[in-house]
Amino acid sequence: LAKTTQPISMDSYEGQEVNITCSHNNIATNDYITWYQQFPSQGPRFIIQGYKTKVTNEVASLFIPADRKSSTLSLPRVSLSDTAVYYCLVGDLYNNNDMRFGAGTRLTVKP
Amino acid sequence: AAGVIQSPRHLIKEKRETATLKCYPIPRHDTVYWYQQGPGQDPQFLISFYEKMQSDKGSIPDRFSAQQFSDYHSELNMSSLELGDSALYFCASSPRDRVRRTEAFFGQGTRLTVV
């Protein structure tokens, strides 16, 4: 399993763009990169997944360099409601069912 | 849209008692995952099931067991409860989908308190 490393915490202000980087040096060829968001006392919620280059959906963008050893989640114009813990996961649920969370990044958005 | 349903939402047990947590996955999802999350901690993967068979095992104590039934619902059985078992227990489900291959859906969790 590829281990992931993320910053423990980040602070931002409303309206700013936030970029959270995750390192996964041992990512396997078949692995995808996925980000989840978790609010206190709630289950994690899927944000975005990607394999390479750039992926964008209605809430975030995911940038993955060619070597795939890291990835960056980009949240445009954050609001107070984006205050949460963000987790980067590496794996492939199509071929195995081992979905482990590492230490996430606690994002605090200030007014 | 249907979501993952967990029951009960809250459970209080005494030390050395047993507890059973239930999880009803989203219809047509064939994979179920169980997680334990202590206060201020990250979710810890316990165990997963695919098509009613145990698939992967994480840090699940020997006092815990789980299974997935023919209707795909899953139960986590916990015996000889300890104070340290107090936590939020999440269940998640996912379809085996080539496109949405890493997307899992989580329930609202069961808060277990052992006193």
PDB file of C-alpha atoms in Angstrom, chain B:
ATOM      1  CA  ALA B   1     -31.073   9.061  -3.356  1.00  0.00           C
ATOM      2  CA  ALA B   2     -30.514   6.126  -1.063  1.00  0.00           C
ATOM      3  CA  GLY B   3     -27.536   6.382   1.251  1.00  0.00           C
ATOM      4  CA  VAL B   4     -25.655   4.007   3.512  1.00  0.00           C
ATOM      5  CA  ILE B   5     -27.722   3.358   6.608  1.00  0.00           C
ATOM      6  CA  GLN B   6     -26.193   2.451   9.926  1.00  0.00           C
ATOM      7  CA  SER B   7     -27.960   1.381  13.067  1.00  0.00           C
ATOM      8  CA  PRO B   8     -28.107   2.160  15.817  1.00  0.00           C
ATOM      9  CA  ARG B   9     -26.876   5.746  15.675  1.00  0.00           C
ATOM     10  CA  HIS B  10     -25.905   5.725  19.322  1.00  0.00           C
ATOM     11  CA  LEU B  11     -25.109   2.849  21.626  1.00  0.00           C
ATOM     12  CA  ILE B  12     -24.052   2.747  25.257  1.00  0.00           C
ATOM     13  CA  LYS B  13     -22.611  -0.475  26.635  1.00  0.00           C
ATOM     14  CA  GLU B  14     -20.814  -1.514  29.763  1.00  0.00           C
ATOM     15  CA  LYS B  15     -17.352  -3.028  29.833  1.00  0.00           C
ATOM     16  CA  ARG B  16     -17.248  -6.708  28.907  1.00  0.00           C
ATOM     17  CA  GLU B  17     -20.623  -6.519  27.163  1.00  0.00           C
ATOM     18  CA  THR B  18     -21.195  -7.250  23.484  1.00  0.00           C
ATOM     19  CA  ALA B  19     -22.461  -4.957  20.751  1.00  0.00           C
ATOM     20  CA  THR B  20     -23.705  -5.459  17.210  1.00  0.00           C
ATOM     21  CA  LEU B  21     -23.544  -2.675  14.660  1.00  0.00           C
ATOM     22  CA  LYS B  22     -25.474  -2.922  11.422  1.00  0.00           C
ATOM     23  CA  CYS B  23     -24.820  -1.454   8.014  1.00  0.00           C
ATOM     24  CA  TYR B  24     -27.133  -1.359   5.020  1.00  0.00           C
ATOM     25  CA  PRO B  25     -25.198  -0.412   1.858  1.00  0.00           C
ATOM     26  CA  ILE B  26     -26.528   1.533  -1.068  1.00  0.00           C
ATOM     27  CA  PRO B  27     -28.530  -0.791  -3.372  1.00  0.00           C
ATOM     28  CA  ARG B  28     -26.362  -2.566  -5.951  1.00  0.00           C
ATOM     29  CA  HIS B  29     -23.177  -1.779  -4.034  1.00  0.00           C
ATOM     30  CA  ASP B  30     -21.363  -5.052  -3.531  1.00  0.00           C
ATOM     31  CA  THR B  31     -18.547  -3.903  -1.259  1.00  0.00           C
ATOM     32  CA  VAL B  32     -18.741  -2.857   2.387  1.00  0.00           C
ATOM     33  CA  TYR B  33     -16.025  -1.334   4.563  1.00  0.00           C
ATOM     34  CA  TRP B  34     -15.896  -0.806   8.318  1.00  0.00           C
ATOM     35  CA  TYR B  35     -13.918   1.910  10.092  1.00  0.00           C
ATOM     36  CA  GLN B  36     -13.291   2.936  13.678  1.00  0.00           C
ATOM     37  CA  GLN B  37     -12.616   6.585  14.490  1.00  0.00           C
ATOM     38  CA  GLY B  38     -11.626   7.607  17.990  1.00  0.00           C
ATOM     39  CA  PRO B  39     -11.924  11.190  19.232  1.00  0.00           C
ATOM     40  CA  GLY B  40      -9.567  13.445  17.299  1.00  0.00           C
ATOM     41  CA  GLN B  41      -8.200  10.523  15.304  1.00  0.00           C
ATOM     42  CA  ASP B  42      -8.271   9.510  11.660  1.00  0.00           C
ATOM     43  CA  PRO B  43     -10.546   6.688  10.494  1.00  0.00           C
ATOM     44  CA  GLN B  44      -8.917   3.295  11.014  1.00  0.00           C
ATOM     45  CA  PHE B  45      -9.765   0.603   8.486  1.00  0.00           C
ATOM     46  CA  LEU B  46     -11.103  -2.514  10.174  1.00  0.00           C
ATOM     47  CA  ILE B  47     -12.326  -4.895   7.489  1.00  0.00           C
ATOM     48  CA  SER B  48     -13.994  -5.054   4.087  1.00  0.00           C
ATOM     49  CA  PHE B  49     -16.280  -7.462   2.266  1.00  0.00           C
ATOM     50  CA  TYR B  50     -16.886  -8.034  -1.416  1.00  0.00           C
ATOM     51  CA  GLU B  51     -19.762 -10.158  -2.621  1.00  0.00           C
ATOM     52  CA  LYS B  52     -20.344 -11.489   0.902  1.00  0.00           C
ATOM     53  CA  MET B  53     -16.761 -12.687   1.314  1.00  0.00           C
ATOM     54  CA  GLN B  54     -14.159 -11.066   3.528  1.00  0.00           C
ATOM     55  CA  SER B  55     -11.870  -9.123   1.262  1.00  0.00           C
ATOM     56  CA  ASP B  56      -9.283  -7.196   3.239  1.00  0.00           C
ATOM     57  CA  LYS B  57      -8.472  -6.967   6.911  1.00  0.00           C
ATOM     58  CA  GLY B  58      -7.051  -3.998   8.750  1.00  0.00           C
ATOM     59  CA  SER B  59      -6.544  -3.336  12.426  1.00  0.00           C
ATOM     60  CA  ILE B  60      -9.581  -5.244  13.621  1.00  0.00           C
ATOM     61  CA  PRO B  61      -9.172  -6.684  17.140  1.00  0.00           C
ATOM     62  CA  ASP B  62      -9.704 -10.410  17.611  1.00  0.00           C
ATOM     63  CA  ARG B  63     -12.668  -9.545  19.858  1.00  0.00           C
ATOM     64  CA  PHE B  64     -14.440  -8.138  16.804  1.00  0.00           C
ATOM     65  CA  SER B  65     -15.945 -10.084  13.955  1.00  0.00           C
ATOM     66  CA  ALA B  66     -17.963  -9.088  10.945  1.00  0.00           C
ATOM     67  CA  GLN B  67     -19.865 -10.595   8.101  1.00  0.00           C
ATOM     68  CA  GLN B  68     -21.834  -9.634   5.041  1.00  0.00           C
ATOM     69  CA  PHE B  69     -25.164 -11.317   4.477  1.00  0.00           C
ATOM     70  CA  SER B  70     -26.979 -12.484   1.349  1.00  0.00           C
ATOM     71  CA  ASP B  71     -28.851  -9.167   1.120  1.00  0.00           C
ATOM     72  CA  TYR B  72     -25.448  -7.383   1.297  1.00  0.00           C
ATOM     73  CA  HIS B  73     -26.040  -5.808   4.672  1.00  0.00           C
ATOM     74  CA  SER B  74     -23.180  -6.201   7.102  1.00  0.00           C
ATOM     75  CA  GLU B  75     -22.851  -6.550  10.841  1.00  0.00           C
ATOM     76  CA  LEU B  76     -19.897  -5.797  13.082  1.00  0.00           C
ATOM     77  CA  ASN B  77     -19.950  -7.848  16.249  1.00  0.00           C
ATOM     78  CA  MET B  78     -17.911  -6.638  19.175  1.00  0.00           C
ATOM     79  CA  SER B  79     -17.376  -8.687  22.299  1.00  0.00           C
ATOM     80  CA  SER B  80     -15.683  -8.128  25.662  1.00  0.00           C
ATOM     81  CA  LEU B  81     -15.995  -4.410  25.147  1.00  0.00           C
ATOM     82  CA  GLU B  82     -13.296  -2.191  26.569  1.00  0.00           C
ATOM     83  CA  LEU B  83     -13.331   1.511  27.375  1.00  0.00           C
ATOM     84  CA  GLY B  84     -10.963   2.051  24.465  1.00  0.00           C
ATOM     85  CA  ASP B  85     -13.567   0.742  22.042  1.00  0.00           C
ATOM     86  CA  SER B  86     -15.542   3.950  22.530  1.00  0.00           C
ATOM     87  CA  ALA B  87     -15.508   5.550  19.100  1.00  0.00           C
ATOM     88  CA  LEU B  88     -17.461   6.391  15.991  1.00  0.00           C
ATOM     89  CA  TYR B  89     -17.860   3.385  13.750  1.00  0.00           C
ATOM     90  CA  PHE B  90     -18.410   4.097  10.082  1.00  0.00           C
ATOM     91  CA  CYS B  91     -19.566   1.801   7.380  1.00  0.00           C
ATOM     92  CA  ALA B  92     -19.031   2.597   3.712  1.00  0.00           C
ATOM     93  CA  SER B  93     -20.114   0.949   0.502  1.00  0.00           C
ATOM     94  CA  SER B  94     -18.927   1.123  -3.065  1.00  0.00           C
ATOM     95  CA  PRO B  95     -19.852  -0.381  -6.407  1.00  0.00           C
ATOM     96  CA  ARG B  96     -17.226  -2.240  -8.392  1.00  0.00           C
ATOM     97  CA  ASP B  97     -17.121   0.407 -11.075  1.00  0.00           C
ATOM     98  CA  ARG B  98     -14.342   0.835 -13.633  1.00  0.00           C
ATOM     99  CA  VAL B  99     -14.959   4.567 -13.862  1.00  0.00           C
ATOM    100  CA  ARG B 100     -15.800   5.535 -10.275  1.00  0.00           C
ATOM    101  CA  ARG B 101     -13.295   3.073  -9.010  1.00  0.00           C
ATOM    102  CA  THR B 102     -12.236   4.847  -5.818  1.00  0.00           C
ATOM    103  CA  GLU B 103     -15.529   6.401  -4.745  1.00  0.00           C
ATOM    104  CA  ALA B 104     -17.012   5.037  -1.540  1.00  0.00           C
ATOM    105  CA  PHE B 105     -20.078   6.309   0.266  1.00  0.00           C
ATOM    106  CA  PHE B 106     -20.104   6.560   4.026  1.00  0.00           C
ATOM    107  CA  GLY B 107     -22.927   6.212   6.497  1.00  0.00           C
ATOM    108  CA  GLN B 108     -23.533   8.614   9.348  1.00  0.00           C
ATOM    109  CA  GLY B 109     -21.848   6.313  11.797  1.00  0.00           C
ATOM    110  CA  THR B 110     -22.663   4.617  15.075  1.00  0.00           C
ATOM    111  CA  ARG B 111     -21.332   6.303  18.181  1.00  0.00           C
ATOM    112  CA  LEU B 112     -20.412   3.603  20.667  1.00  0.00           C
ATOM    113  CA  THR B 113     -19.767   4.588  24.253  1.00  0.00           C
ATOM    114  CA  VAL B 114     -18.405   1.975  26.629  1.00  0.00           C
ATOM    115  CA  VAL B 115     -18.808   2.801  30.325  1.00  0.00           C
TER     116      VAL B 115
END
